[in-house]
PDB file of C-alpha atoms in Angstrom:
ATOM      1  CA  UNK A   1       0.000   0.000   0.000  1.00  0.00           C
ATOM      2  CA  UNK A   2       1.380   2.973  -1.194  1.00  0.00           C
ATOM      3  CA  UNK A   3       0.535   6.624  -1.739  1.00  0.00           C
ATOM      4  CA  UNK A   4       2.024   9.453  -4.267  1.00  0.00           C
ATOM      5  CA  UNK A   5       3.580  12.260  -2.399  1.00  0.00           C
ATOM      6  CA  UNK A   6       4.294  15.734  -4.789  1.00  0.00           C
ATOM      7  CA  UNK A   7       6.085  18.739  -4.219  1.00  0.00           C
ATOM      8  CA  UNK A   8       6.358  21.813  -5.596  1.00  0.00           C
ATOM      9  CA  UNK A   9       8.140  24.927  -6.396  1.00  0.00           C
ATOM     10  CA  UNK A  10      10.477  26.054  -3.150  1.00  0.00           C
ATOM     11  CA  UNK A  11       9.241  23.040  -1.190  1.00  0.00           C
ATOM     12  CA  UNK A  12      10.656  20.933  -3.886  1.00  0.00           C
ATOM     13  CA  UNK A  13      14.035  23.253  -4.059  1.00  0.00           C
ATOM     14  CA  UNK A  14      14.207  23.218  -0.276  1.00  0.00           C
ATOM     15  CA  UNK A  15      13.625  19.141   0.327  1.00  0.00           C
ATOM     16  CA  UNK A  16      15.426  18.023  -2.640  1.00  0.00           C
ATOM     17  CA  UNK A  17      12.852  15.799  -4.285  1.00  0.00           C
ATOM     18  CA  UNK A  18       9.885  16.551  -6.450  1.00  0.00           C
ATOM     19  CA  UNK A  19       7.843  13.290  -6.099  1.00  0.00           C
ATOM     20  CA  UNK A  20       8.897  10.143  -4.063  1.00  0.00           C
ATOM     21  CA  UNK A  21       6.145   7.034  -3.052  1.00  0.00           C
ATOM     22  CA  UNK A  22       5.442   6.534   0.847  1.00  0.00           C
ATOM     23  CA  UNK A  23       4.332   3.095   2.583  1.00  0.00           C
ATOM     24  CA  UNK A  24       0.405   4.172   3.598  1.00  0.00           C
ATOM     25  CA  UNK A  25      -1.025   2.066   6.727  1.00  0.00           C
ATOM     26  CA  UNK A  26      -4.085   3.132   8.889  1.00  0.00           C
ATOM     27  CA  UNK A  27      -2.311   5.103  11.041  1.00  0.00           C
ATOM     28  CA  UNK A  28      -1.600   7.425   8.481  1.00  0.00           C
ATOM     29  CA  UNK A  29      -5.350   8.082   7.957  1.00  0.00           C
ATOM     30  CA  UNK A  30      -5.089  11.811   8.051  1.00  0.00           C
ATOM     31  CA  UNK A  31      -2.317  14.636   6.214  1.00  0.00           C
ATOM     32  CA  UNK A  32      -1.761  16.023   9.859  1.00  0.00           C
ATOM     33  CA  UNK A  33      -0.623  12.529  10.565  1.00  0.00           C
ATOM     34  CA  UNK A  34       1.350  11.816   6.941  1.00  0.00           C
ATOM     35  CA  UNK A  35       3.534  15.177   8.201  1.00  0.00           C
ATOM     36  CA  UNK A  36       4.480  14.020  11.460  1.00  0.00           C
ATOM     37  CA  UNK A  37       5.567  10.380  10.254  1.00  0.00           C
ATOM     38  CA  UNK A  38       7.447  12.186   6.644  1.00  0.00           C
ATOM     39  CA  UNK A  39       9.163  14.518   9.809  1.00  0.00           C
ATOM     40  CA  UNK A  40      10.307  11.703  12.244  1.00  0.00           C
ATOM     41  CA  UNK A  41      11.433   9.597   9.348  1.00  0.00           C
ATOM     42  CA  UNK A  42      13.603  12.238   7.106  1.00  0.00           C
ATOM     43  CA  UNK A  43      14.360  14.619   9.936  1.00  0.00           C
ATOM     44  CA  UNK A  44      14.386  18.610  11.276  1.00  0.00           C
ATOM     45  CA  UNK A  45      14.883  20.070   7.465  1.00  0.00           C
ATOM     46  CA  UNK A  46      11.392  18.120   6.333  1.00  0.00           C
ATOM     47  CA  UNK A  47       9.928  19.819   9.439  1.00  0.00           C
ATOM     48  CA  UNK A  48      11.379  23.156   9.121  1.00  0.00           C
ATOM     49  CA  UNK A  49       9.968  22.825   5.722  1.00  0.00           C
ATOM     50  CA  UNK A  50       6.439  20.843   6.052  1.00  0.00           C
ATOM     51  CA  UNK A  51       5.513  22.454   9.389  1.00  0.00           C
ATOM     52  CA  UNK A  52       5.219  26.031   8.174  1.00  0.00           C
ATOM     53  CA  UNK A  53       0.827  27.314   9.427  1.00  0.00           C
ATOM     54  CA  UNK A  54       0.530  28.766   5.525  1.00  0.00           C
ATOM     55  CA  UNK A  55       1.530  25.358   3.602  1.00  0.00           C
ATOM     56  CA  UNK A  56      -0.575  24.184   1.147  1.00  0.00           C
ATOM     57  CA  UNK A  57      -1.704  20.375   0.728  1.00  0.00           C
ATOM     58  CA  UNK A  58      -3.764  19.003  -2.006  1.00  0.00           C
ATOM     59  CA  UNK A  59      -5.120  15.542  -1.462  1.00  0.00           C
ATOM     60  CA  UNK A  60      -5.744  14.041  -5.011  1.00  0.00           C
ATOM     61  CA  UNK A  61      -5.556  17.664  -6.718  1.00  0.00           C
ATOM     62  CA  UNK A  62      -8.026  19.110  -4.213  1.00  0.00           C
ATOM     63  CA  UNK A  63      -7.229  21.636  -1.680  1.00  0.00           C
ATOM     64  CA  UNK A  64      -7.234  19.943   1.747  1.00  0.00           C
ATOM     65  CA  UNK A  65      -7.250  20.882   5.813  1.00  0.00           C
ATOM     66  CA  UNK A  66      -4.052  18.899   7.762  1.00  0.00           C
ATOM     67  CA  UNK A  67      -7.621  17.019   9.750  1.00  0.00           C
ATOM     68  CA  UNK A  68      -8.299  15.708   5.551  1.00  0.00           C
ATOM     69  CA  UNK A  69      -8.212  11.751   5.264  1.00  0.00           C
ATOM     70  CA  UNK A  70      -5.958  10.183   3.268  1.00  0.00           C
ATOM     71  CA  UNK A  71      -5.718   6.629   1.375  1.00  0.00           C
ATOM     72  CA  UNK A  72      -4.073   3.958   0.044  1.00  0.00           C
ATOM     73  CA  UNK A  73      -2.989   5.107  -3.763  1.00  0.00           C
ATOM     74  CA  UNK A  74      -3.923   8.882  -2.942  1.00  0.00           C
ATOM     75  CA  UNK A  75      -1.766  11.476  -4.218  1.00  0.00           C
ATOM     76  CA  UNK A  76      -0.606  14.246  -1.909  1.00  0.00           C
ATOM     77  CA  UNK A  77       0.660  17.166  -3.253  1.00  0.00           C
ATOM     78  CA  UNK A  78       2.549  20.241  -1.323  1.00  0.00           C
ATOM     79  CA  UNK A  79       2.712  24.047  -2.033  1.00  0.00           C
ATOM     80  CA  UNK A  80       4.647  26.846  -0.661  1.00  0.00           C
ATOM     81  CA  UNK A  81       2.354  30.282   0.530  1.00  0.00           C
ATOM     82  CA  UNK A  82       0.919  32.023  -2.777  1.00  0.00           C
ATOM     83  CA  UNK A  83       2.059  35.142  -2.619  1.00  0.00           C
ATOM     84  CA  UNK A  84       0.623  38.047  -5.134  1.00  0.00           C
ATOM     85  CA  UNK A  85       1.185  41.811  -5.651  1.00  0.00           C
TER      86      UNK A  85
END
């Protein structure tokens, strides 16, 4: 059981990776609890990163909530902030 994760922009320049597969079980039934287990397994730079209160998550190309469930085969995508002038 796997899902997609995808990152973009300066989350992808600041973590190094653009895409990379994750092993999905039940305890990672929601994105609040996909971040902490992505944090305690790659470390303080995914945290400093993934942690930020204006990151945005898109669960299967929908704008999601950190409570928003997540499944086996989902993809979960991550934005920096928009910012706009």
């Amino acid at each position: 059981m796997m899902i997609s994760l995808v990152f973009f922009a300066s989350v992808r320049e600041q973590l190094g990776v653009s895409q990379e597969c994750w092993a999905w079980d039940e305890s990672l039934s929601t994105v609040e609890a996909l971040l902490a287990s992505l944090v305690k397994a790659k470390g303080d730079q995914w945290g400093k990163v993934l942690l930020v209160p204006n990151l945005l998550i898109a669960v299967n190309q929908e704008m999601a909530s950190l409570s928003a469930a997540i499944r086996d085969g989902d993809e979960i995508a991550f934005f920096p902030p928009v910012t706009g002038g």
